[in-house]
Coordinates of C-alpha atoms in Angstrom, one line a residue:
Chain A
X12 CA 83.9 55.2 87.6
X13 CA 83.0 53.4 84.2
X14 CA 85.3 55.4 82.4
X15 CA 87.9 54.4 85.3
X16 CA 87.8 50.7 84.6
X17 CA 88.0 50.8 80.9
X18 CA 91.3 53.1 81.5
X19 CA 92.7 50.4 83.6
X20 CA 92.0 47.5 81.3
X21 CA 93.0 49.1 78.0
X22 CA 96.3 50.2 78.3
X23 CA 96.3 52.0 74.5
X24 CA 93.2 53.8 75.7
X25 CA 95.3 54.6 78.8
X26 CA 98.3 56.1 77.0
X27 CA 96.4 57.9 74.6
X28 CA 94.7 59.7 77.1
X29 CA 97.7 60.7 79.0
X30 CA 99.4 62.0 75.6
X31 CA 96.1 63.9 74.8
X32 CA 96.0 65.3 78.8
X33 CA 99.8 66.3 78.1
X34 CA 99.0 67.8 74.5
X35 CA 96.4 70.0 75.9
X36 CA 98.3 71.2 78.9
X37 CA 101.1 72.2 76.6
X38 CA 98.4 73.7 74.2
X39 CA 97.3 76.0 76.8
X40 CA 100.6 76.7 78.3
X41 CA 100.9 80.1 76.5
X42 CA 98.2 81.4 78.7
X43 CA 99.7 81.4 81.6
X44 CA 103.5 81.1 81.3
X45 CA 106.4 83.5 80.8
X46 CA 107.3 84.0 76.8
X47 CA 110.8 82.9 77.6
X48 CA 109.1 79.4 78.4
X49 CA 107.2 79.3 74.8
X50 CA 110.4 79.8 73.0
X51 CA 112.5 77.4 75.3
X52 CA 109.5 74.7 74.9
X53 CA 109.6 75.4 70.8
X54 CA 113.1 74.4 70.7
X55 CA 112.4 71.4 72.7
X56 CA 109.4 70.5 70.9
X57 CA 111.7 70.6 67.8
X58 CA 114.2 68.1 69.0
X59 CA 111.3 65.9 69.8
X60 CA 110.4 66.1 66.4
X61 CA 113.6 65.4 65.4
X62 CA 114.1 62.7 67.5
X63 CA 111.2 60.9 67.3
X64 CA 111.0 60.7 63.7
X65 CA 114.7 59.5 63.6
X66 CA 113.6 56.6 65.9
X67 CA 110.6 56.1 63.8
X68 CA 113.0 55.0 60.8
X69 CA 116.7 54.2 62.7
X70 CA 115.2 53.0 65.8
X71 CA 113.9 49.2 64.3
X72 CA 115.8 49.1 61.4
X73 CA 119.5 49.8 62.8
X74 CA 120.3 52.2 60.1
X75 CA 121.9 55.0 61.7
X76 CA 121.1 57.9 59.2
X77 CA 122.7 61.5 59.2
X78 CA 120.6 62.9 57.2
X79 CA 118.3 64.7 59.2
X80 CA 120.6 68.3 58.9
X81 CA 119.5 67.1 55.3
X82 CA 116.3 67.1 55.6
X83 CA 116.0 70.1 58.2
X84 CA 118.0 71.8 55.7
X85 CA 115.5 71.1 52.8
X86 CA 112.5 72.4 54.9
X87 CA 114.5 75.7 55.9
X88 CA 115.1 76.5 52.2
X89 CA 111.5 75.9 51.1
X90 CA 110.5 78.1 53.6
X91 CA 113.0 80.7 52.8
X92 CA 112.2 80.6 49.6
X93 CA 108.3 80.4 49.5
X94 CA 108.3 83.2 51.7
X95 CA 104.9 84.8 52.2
X96 CA 103.7 83.8 48.4
X97 CA 101.1 81.3 50.2
X98 CA 99.5 81.2 53.8
X99 CA 101.9 79.5 56.1
X100 CA 100.5 76.4 56.7
X101 CA 100.9 75.5 52.7
X102 CA 104.4 76.6 53.1
X103 CA 104.9 74.0 55.9
X104 CA 103.1 71.4 54.2
X105 CA 104.6 72.2 50.9
X106 CA 108.3 72.2 52.2
X107 CA 107.5 68.8 54.3
X108 CA 106.4 67.4 50.5
X109 CA 109.5 68.8 48.9
X110 CA 111.5 67.3 51.5
X111 CA 109.8 64.1 50.9
X112 CA 111.0 64.2 47.4
X113 CA 114.9 64.7 48.6
X114 CA 114.2 61.8 50.6
X115 CA 113.0 59.5 47.9
X116 CA 116.2 60.2 46.3
X117 CA 118.5 59.8 48.8
X118 CA 116.5 56.6 50.0
X119 CA 116.7 55.3 47.0
X120 CA 120.5 55.9 46.5
X121 CA 121.4 55.2 49.8
X122 CA 119.4 52.3 51.1
X123 CA 121.1 49.3 49.6
X124 CA 123.7 50.4 51.7
X125 CA 124.1 48.7 55.1
X126 CA 125.6 49.6 58.3
X127 CA 128.6 52.0 58.1
X128 CA 128.2 52.7 54.6
X129 CA 124.7 53.6 54.9
X130 CA 125.9 56.0 57.8
X131 CA 128.9 57.8 55.9
X132 CA 126.8 57.8 52.7
X133 CA 123.8 59.8 54.3
X134 CA 127.0 62.1 55.8
X135 CA 128.5 62.8 52.6
X136 CA 125.1 63.5 51.1
X137 CA 124.5 66.1 53.8
X138 CA 127.7 68.0 52.7
X139 CA 127.1 67.5 49.1
X140 CA 123.5 69.2 49.4
X141 CA 124.8 71.8 51.6
X142 CA 128.0 72.8 48.9
X143 CA 125.2 72.3 46.1
X144 CA 123.1 74.9 47.5
X145 CA 125.9 77.3 48.1
X146 CA 126.9 76.8 45.0
X147 CA 123.7 77.5 43.5
X148 CA 123.0 80.6 45.4
X149 CA 126.5 82.2 44.9
X150 CA 125.9 81.6 41.2
X151 CA 122.2 82.6 40.9
X152 CA 121.0 85.1 43.3
X153 CA 124.4 86.3 43.8
X154 CA 124.3 86.2 47.5
X155 CA 125.3 83.8 50.3
X156 CA 121.7 83.6 52.7
X157 CA 118.8 84.9 52.4
X158 CA 116.1 86.2 54.9
X159 CA 112.9 84.6 56.0
X160 CA 109.4 86.2 56.9
X161 CA 109.3 85.6 60.5
X162 CA 106.3 84.2 62.3
X163 CA 105.7 85.1 66.2
X164 CA 107.0 82.9 68.8
X165 CA 103.7 81.6 69.8
X166 CA 102.9 80.5 65.9
X167 CA 106.4 79.0 65.9
X168 CA 105.1 76.9 69.1
X169 CA 101.9 75.9 68.1
X170 CA 102.6 74.5 64.6
X171 CA 105.7 72.8 66.5
X172 CA 102.9 71.2 68.6
X173 CA 100.8 70.2 65.7
X174 CA 103.7 68.7 63.9
X175 CA 104.4 66.4 67.2
X176 CA 100.9 65.6 67.7
X177 CA 100.5 64.2 63.8
X178 CA 103.7 62.6 64.1
X179 CA 103.1 60.7 67.8
X180 CA 99.7 59.9 66.1
X181 CA 101.7 58.5 63.1
X182 CA 104.4 56.6 64.6
X183 CA 101.9 54.9 66.6
X184 CA 100.0 53.8 64.1
X185 CA 102.9 52.4 62.2
X186 CA 104.2 50.4 65.3
X187 CA 101.3 49.3 66.0
X188 CA 100.6 47.6 62.4
X189 CA 102.2 44.9 60.2
X190 CA 104.7 47.4 58.8
X191 CA 105.8 47.8 62.3
X192 CA 106.5 44.4 62.8
X193 CA 108.2 44.4 59.1
X194 CA 110.9 47.1 60.4
X195 CA 111.7 45.2 63.3
X196 CA 112.2 41.9 61.3
X197 CA 114.4 44.3 58.7
X198 CA 116.3 45.5 61.6
X199 CA 117.2 41.7 62.7
X200 CA 117.8 39.9 59.9
X201 CA 117.0 41.8 56.6
X202 CA 118.0 38.7 54.1
X203 CA 115.6 36.4 56.2
X204 CA 112.7 39.2 56.0
X205 CA 112.8 39.3 52.2
X206 CA 112.9 35.6 52.2
X207 CA 109.5 35.4 54.2
X208 CA 107.9 38.0 51.6
X209 CA 108.6 41.3 53.1
X210 CA 109.7 44.0 50.4
X211 CA 112.3 45.3 52.4
X212 CA 113.1 48.1 49.7
X213 CA 109.5 49.8 49.5
X214 CA 109.3 49.0 53.3
X215 CA 112.6 50.9 53.7
X216 CA 112.1 53.7 51.9
X217 CA 108.4 54.5 52.9
X218 CA 109.5 54.9 56.3
X219 CA 112.4 56.9 55.8
X220 CA 110.6 58.9 53.6
X221 CA 107.5 59.5 56.3
X222 CA 110.3 60.2 58.9
X223 CA 111.7 63.1 56.4
X224 CA 108.5 64.5 56.0
X225 CA 108.4 65.6 60.0
X226 CA 112.0 66.3 60.4
X227 CA 111.6 68.8 56.5
X228 CA 108.1 70.5 58.1
X229 CA 110.2 71.1 61.7
X230 CA 112.9 72.8 59.8
X231 CA 110.0 74.5 57.7
X232 CA 108.9 76.2 60.5
X233 CA 112.3 76.7 62.8
X234 CA 113.4 78.8 59.9
X235 CA 110.7 81.5 60.8
X236 CA 112.4 81.9 64.0
X237 CA 116.2 82.5 62.7
X238 CA 114.9 84.9 60.5
X239 CA 118.7 85.0 58.3
X240 CA 119.6 81.9 57.0
X241 CA 123.0 80.8 55.3
X242 CA 123.7 77.0 53.7
X243 CA 125.9 76.7 56.9
X244 CA 123.0 77.2 59.0
X245 CA 120.2 75.4 57.2
X246 CA 122.4 72.0 57.0
X247 CA 124.6 72.5 60.1
X248 CA 125.7 69.4 60.5
X249 CA 124.5 69.5 64.3
X250 CA 121.5 68.6 63.5
X251 CA 122.4 65.2 62.3
X252 CA 124.0 64.0 65.3
X253 CA 121.3 65.4 67.7
X254 CA 118.7 63.2 67.1
X255 CA 121.3 60.2 67.6
X256 CA 122.9 61.4 70.4
X257 CA 119.1 62.1 72.4
X258 CA 117.8 58.8 70.8
X259 CA 120.8 56.9 72.6
X260 CA 120.5 59.2 76.2
X261 CA 117.1 58.4 76.3
X262 CA 116.8 54.9 75.3
X263 CA 115.3 53.4 72.1
X264 CA 113.5 50.6 73.5
X265 CA 110.1 52.6 74.1
X266 CA 108.7 55.5 72.1
X267 CA 108.5 57.7 75.4
X268 CA 112.8 56.9 75.8
X269 CA 113.4 59.4 73.3
X270 CA 111.1 62.0 74.1
X271 CA 112.7 61.9 77.3
X272 CA 115.9 62.1 76.1
X273 CA 114.9 64.8 73.8
X274 CA 113.7 66.7 76.8
X275 CA 116.2 66.4 79.4
X276 CA 118.8 66.8 76.7
X277 CA 117.7 69.9 75.1
X278 CA 116.8 71.8 78.5
X279 CA 120.3 70.4 79.9
X280 CA 121.9 72.4 76.8
X281 CA 119.7 75.5 77.4
X282 CA 120.8 75.1 80.9
X283 CA 124.3 75.0 80.4
X284 CA 124.4 77.8 77.4
X285 CA 122.9 80.2 79.6
X286 CA 124.7 79.5 83.2
X287 CA 127.9 78.0 82.2
X288 CA 128.1 79.4 78.8
X289 CA 132.2 79.2 78.5
X290 CA 132.0 75.7 80.0
X291 CA 128.9 74.8 77.8
X292 CA 130.2 72.4 75.5
X293 CA 133.0 70.5 77.7
X294 CA 130.2 69.9 80.4
X295 CA 127.6 68.5 77.7
X296 CA 130.6 66.0 76.3
X297 CA 131.3 64.9 80.0
X298 CA 127.7 64.5 80.6
X299 CA 127.1 62.6 77.3
X300 CA 130.0 60.3 77.7
X301 CA 129.1 59.6 81.2
X302 CA 125.5 58.5 79.9
X303 CA 126.8 56.6 77.0
X304 CA 129.0 54.1 79.5
X305 CA 126.6 54.0 82.8
X306 CA 123.5 54.1 81.4
X307 CA 123.5 51.4 78.6
X308 CA 119.5 51.1 78.0
X309 CA 119.6 55.4 78.4
X310 CA 117.5 57.3 80.8
X311 CA 114.4 54.6 80.1
X312 CA 116.7 51.7 81.3
X313 CA 117.2 53.7 84.7
X314 CA 113.3 54.6 85.0
X315 CA 112.1 51.3 84.2
X316 CA 114.8 50.0 86.8
X317 CA 113.6 52.2 89.3
X318 CA 110.0 51.6 88.6
X319 CA 110.5 47.7 88.4
X320 CA 112.0 48.2 92.6
X321 CA 109.2 50.2 93.8
X322 CA 106.8 47.8 92.3
X323 CA 108.5 44.9 94.2
X324 CA 108.9 46.9 97.3
X325 CA 104.7 47.5 96.8
X326 CA 103.9 43.8 96.4
X327 CA 106.2 43.0 99.2
X328 CA 104.5 45.6 101.7
X329 CA 101.2 44.5 100.4
X330 CA 102.4 40.5 101.3
X331 CA 103.4 41.7 104.4
X332 CA 100.1 43.6 105.0
X333 CA 98.1 40.1 103.8
X334 CA 100.0 38.0 106.6
X335 CA 99.4 40.4 109.4
X336 CA 95.4 40.1 108.5
X337 CA 95.6 36.6 108.5
Chain B
X23 CA 104.1 16.2 37.7
X24 CA 107.4 18.6 38.0
X25 CA 106.8 21.4 40.0
X26 CA 110.3 23.1 40.1
X27 CA 112.9 22.7 36.7
X28 CA 116.3 24.3 36.0
X29 CA 117.9 24.1 32.8
X30 CA 121.9 24.6 32.6
X31 CA 121.7 26.9 35.8
X32 CA 125.4 28.7 36.4
X33 CA 126.8 31.1 38.7
X34 CA 130.6 32.2 39.1
X35 CA 132.0 33.6 41.9
X36 CA 135.1 35.6 40.0
X37 CA 137.2 32.6 38.4
X38 CA 135.4 29.9 40.8
X39 CA 132.4 27.9 39.2
X40 CA 130.2 28.1 42.0
X41 CA 127.0 26.0 40.3
X42 CA 128.1 25.0 36.6
X43 CA 125.7 23.7 33.7
X44 CA 123.3 22.1 36.4
X45 CA 120.3 20.7 35.1
X46 CA 117.4 19.8 38.0
X47 CA 113.7 18.9 38.4
X48 CA 111.8 18.7 41.5
X49 CA 108.4 16.4 41.2
X50 CA 105.3 17.4 43.4
X51 CA 105.0 16.0 46.8
X52 CA 108.4 14.2 46.6
X53 CA 111.7 14.8 49.8
X54 CA 114.6 15.4 47.2
X55 CA 118.2 15.5 49.0
X56 CA 120.7 17.8 47.3
X57 CA 124.0 16.6 48.6
X58 CA 128.1 17.0 48.3
X59 CA 130.7 17.7 49.7
X60 CA 131.7 21.5 51.2
X61 CA 131.8 24.2 48.5
X62 CA 129.8 22.1 45.9
X63 CA 127.5 24.3 45.3
X64 CA 124.5 23.2 47.2
X65 CA 124.0 26.0 49.1
X66 CA 124.8 28.4 46.1
X67 CA 122.4 26.1 44.3
X68 CA 119.3 27.1 46.8
X69 CA 120.3 31.4 46.9
X70 CA 119.5 31.4 43.1
X71 CA 116.4 29.5 43.3
X72 CA 115.2 31.9 46.2
X73 CA 116.8 34.8 44.5
X74 CA 119.2 35.6 47.0
X75 CA 121.7 35.2 44.0
X76 CA 121.1 36.3 40.5
X77 CA 122.5 33.4 37.9
X78 CA 124.7 34.0 35.1
X79 CA 122.8 31.6 32.9
X80 CA 119.9 29.2 32.5
X81 CA 116.4 29.4 33.9
X82 CA 114.4 28.3 36.5
X83 CA 110.8 27.7 35.8
X84 CA 107.9 27.0 38.7
X85 CA 104.5 25.5 38.2
X86 CA 105.3 26.1 34.5
X87 CA 106.2 29.6 35.1
X88 CA 109.9 31.5 34.8
X89 CA 111.1 32.8 38.0
X90 CA 114.6 34.0 37.3
X91 CA 114.8 37.7 37.5
X92 CA 112.2 37.9 40.0
X93 CA 113.0 39.6 43.6
X94 CA 113.1 37.5 46.9
X95 CA 109.6 38.0 48.1
X96 CA 107.9 37.4 45.1
X97 CA 109.6 34.4 45.1
X98 CA 108.6 33.9 48.9
X99 CA 104.8 34.8 48.0
X100 CA 104.5 32.7 44.7
X101 CA 105.2 29.6 46.9
X102 CA 108.8 28.7 47.6
X103 CA 110.0 29.1 51.0
X104 CA 113.4 28.1 52.9
X105 CA 115.4 28.4 55.6
X106 CA 118.9 29.0 56.0
X107 CA 122.2 26.9 57.0
X108 CA 123.2 29.3 59.8
X109 CA 119.9 30.5 61.6
X110 CA 118.5 33.6 60.6
X111 CA 115.5 34.4 62.7
X112 CA 114.6 37.5 63.9
X113 CA 116.4 37.1 67.5
X114 CA 114.9 40.3 69.7
X115 CA 111.3 39.3 68.3
X116 CA 108.9 36.5 70.3
X117 CA 108.5 33.2 68.4
X118 CA 105.0 34.4 67.7
X119 CA 106.2 37.6 66.3
X120 CA 108.6 35.5 64.2
X121 CA 105.7 33.7 62.6
X122 CA 103.5 36.4 62.3
X123 CA 105.6 38.4 60.2
X124 CA 105.6 35.6 57.9
X125 CA 102.0 35.5 57.7
X126 CA 101.1 38.9 57.4
X127 CA 103.8 39.7 54.4
X128 CA 104.7 36.1 52.9
X129 CA 101.0 33.8 52.5
X130 CA 99.7 35.3 49.8
X131 CA 96.2 36.8 51.5
X132 CA 95.4 39.4 53.3
X133 CA 94.9 38.7 56.9
X134 CA 94.6 40.8 60.1
X135 CA 96.8 41.0 63.1
X136 CA 94.6 39.0 65.0
X137 CA 94.0 36.1 62.7
X138 CA 98.0 36.3 61.9
X139 CA 98.1 35.8 65.6
X140 CA 96.1 33.1 66.0
X141 CA 97.5 30.8 62.6
X142 CA 101.2 31.3 64.1
X143 CA 99.7 29.8 66.8
X144 CA 98.9 27.0 65.0
X145 CA 102.0 26.6 63.4
X146 CA 104.1 26.9 66.1
X147 CA 102.2 23.7 67.5
X148 CA 102.6 22.1 64.4
X149 CA 106.5 22.6 64.9
X150 CA 105.9 21.9 68.8
X151 CA 106.8 25.3 70.0
X152 CA 103.7 26.0 71.5
X153 CA 104.8 26.9 75.0
X154 CA 107.6 28.8 73.6
X155 CA 105.4 31.7 71.6
X156 CA 106.1 34.7 74.1
X157 CA 109.9 33.5 74.3
X158 CA 112.4 35.9 72.4
X159 CA 113.8 34.2 69.2
X160 CA 117.4 34.5 70.6
X161 CA 116.2 32.8 74.0
X162 CA 115.0 29.7 72.3
X163 CA 117.9 26.5 72.3
X164 CA 119.7 25.9 68.5
X165 CA 117.1 23.1 67.8
X166 CA 113.9 25.1 68.8
X167 CA 115.6 28.2 66.5
X168 CA 115.9 25.6 63.9
X169 CA 112.3 24.9 64.8
X170 CA 111.1 28.3 64.6
X171 CA 112.9 28.8 61.3
X172 CA 110.6 25.6 59.9
X173 CA 107.3 27.3 61.5
X174 CA 108.4 31.1 59.9
X175 CA 109.0 29.3 56.3
X176 CA 105.9 27.3 56.7
X177 CA 103.9 30.6 57.5
X178 CA 104.4 31.7 54.0
X179 CA 101.9 28.7 52.9
X180 CA 104.7 27.2 50.2
X181 CA 104.1 24.9 47.6
X182 CA 108.0 23.9 47.8
X183 CA 109.9 24.1 51.4
X184 CA 114.1 24.3 51.0
X185 CA 115.7 23.2 54.1
X186 CA 119.3 24.1 54.2
X187 CA 121.1 22.1 56.8
X188 CA 118.2 21.8 59.3
X189 CA 120.1 19.1 61.5
X190 CA 123.1 20.2 61.4
X191 CA 124.7 20.5 64.7
X192 CA 121.9 19.0 66.7
X193 CA 122.1 16.0 68.7
X194 CA 120.8 12.3 67.7
X195 CA 117.3 13.0 69.6
X196 CA 116.8 16.1 68.0
X197 CA 117.7 14.9 64.9
X198 CA 115.3 12.0 65.0
X199 CA 112.7 14.7 66.6
X200 CA 113.4 16.9 63.3
X201 CA 113.3 14.4 60.8
X202 CA 110.0 13.4 61.8
X203 CA 108.9 17.1 61.4
X204 CA 110.1 17.0 57.6
X205 CA 107.9 13.9 57.2
X206 CA 104.9 15.4 58.8
X207 CA 105.4 18.5 56.4
X208 CA 105.6 15.8 53.5
X209 CA 102.2 14.5 54.8
X210 CA 100.6 18.1 54.1
X211 CA 101.4 18.1 50.4
X212 CA 104.5 20.4 50.3
X213 CA 107.3 19.6 48.4
X214 CA 110.4 19.4 50.1
X215 CA 114.5 20.0 48.6
X216 CA 116.9 19.4 51.7
X217 CA 120.2 20.2 51.9
X218 CA 122.4 17.3 54.5
X219 CA 125.4 16.2 55.2
X220 CA 124.4 13.3 57.7
X221 CA 124.0 10.5 55.4
X222 CA 122.0 8.6 57.3
X223 CA 119.4 10.9 58.0
X224 CA 119.2 11.8 54.3
X225 CA 119.3 8.1 53.1
X226 CA 116.4 7.0 55.0
X227 CA 114.1 10.1 54.0
X228 CA 114.3 11.1 50.7
X229 CA 112.8 9.4 47.6
X230 CA 115.2 11.1 45.2
X231 CA 118.7 12.5 45.7
X232 CA 121.2 14.6 43.5
X233 CA 124.8 15.0 43.9
X234 CA 126.7 18.1 43.3
X235 CA 130.7 18.1 43.1
X236 CA 132.9 21.4 42.3
X237 CA 129.2 23.0 41.2
X238 CA 128.7 20.2 38.6
X239 CA 125.9 17.6 38.9
X240 CA 127.4 14.2 38.7
X241 CA 124.7 11.8 40.1
X242 CA 120.9 11.5 40.5
X243 CA 118.7 9.1 41.7
X244 CA 117.2 7.0 44.5
X245 CA 118.7 6.6 47.8
X246 CA 120.3 3.1 46.9
X247 CA 121.6 4.2 43.7
X248 CA 123.3 6.9 44.9
X249 CA 124.7 4.5 47.6
X250 CA 126.1 2.0 45.5
X251 CA 127.2 4.9 42.4
X252 CA 131.0 4.5 42.2
X253 CA 131.5 8.1 41.2
X254 CA 129.6 9.1 44.4
X255 CA 131.9 6.5 46.4
X256 CA 135.2 7.7 44.9
X257 CA 134.0 11.4 45.8
X258 CA 133.0 10.7 49.5
X259 CA 135.7 8.1 50.4
X260 CA 138.5 8.8 48.1
X261 CA 139.8 6.1 45.6

């Protein structure tokens, strides 16, 4: 009973409990669900990781980055090159760290730009890195692609789950800290933020780099599932647009918006791809356009509106009941 | 005692002399007015002092230390705060959060988020916004947004506060109230530099006034001396 009252009074604790419970359920899933579900869930988890780490930086600051595919690609290539020269956990970690260095470079180059210039420049960098890798591969190794040491799908699933758990924790801690406030102030008015003592460059680059680490790590894990990669697969611009679309689809006002968005979006993609392959992209595009036009706050907005209406109704019913009693 | 001193400060925008060879100083504890016609270079001078813009020549010293070439957040932490001609508040954040950021990053000492929230409430009370603490900044009236900007600047614990047209666009009552607030800030021992177009307000509140015209300093002195200065009268009223 005491635990229940504590959970009722402390919102953070309540949210944390729910998240831990969900993660625990996800962790035990492989015991009683078919393999296909686990493979699908790995994809969903990957997109959740990409979207949440994208929102970590781009959500509060409003800097729309199209660099995710570059960071995922770097993670993928790190895994491909490292192969089985070290244990898999170390490979994932090293891939993340390599991504950090690339993100530092990209961040230092691009974060002085604002608005559309930043967006276009990050997209340009993605293309630049892709062609650079292709050029190096052709001239140094003489081949176009590489084989990646495969991991079984259960391993992929668990690594993705662990990355997601760490990412959620990091996002929660950043948002709650003073740096969360600073990031939002940068998004609202960067000049004013710098004039009240926020070191805007450092805060921006640090967050950009943290978000890139998770994208790189996710790429490193997914690489083992694809077994063969080349620059076109690894640095696929699709991975830059998906997090943006999923975040918009879910709504960015709260952390669970992007999560809901990426879960529903990935499932939808999988459903359309398997059930209606010839109409897949058309329907996908149509659904996205409808969502943008009619769900300005994303799925989150719909849920919040529904919840508020429900609460109003409950309160009204309660009031009616009280009157009857008195 | 001179708290802020600039010598031969120049800033060009292409061929335009925005600020050209201006020498100025600010005494500790005074209210210094900065006036001049539109495009005289007043805001540019503010931007140079607060490191929004880099000056081409000249040096600025604050508390005896050279501050030219420093970053904006360093200038703020060293004790120079400012407001903006067009308010630059954090619209989607509450009034309390606006001030909290300033306390957490600009005040020079490390404080917890809880302490910051308590002190932010004190500053909101100081400027008369206590009841609006949980209102989103964009939903405040213009007058209150200006107050919020002042509170946010004060929260960085400044020695000098630079106010850029803080009463522009306000009605008579709001103007009187804000002028009273400016005096209250000065009484806390904070030196104030203010840019203003409303002559009545600036003449009554300033200890000293500097007049800029076409980027050059053309007059400097007490409000009485400025009001009777023939060059100033010529610029404002024409021959």
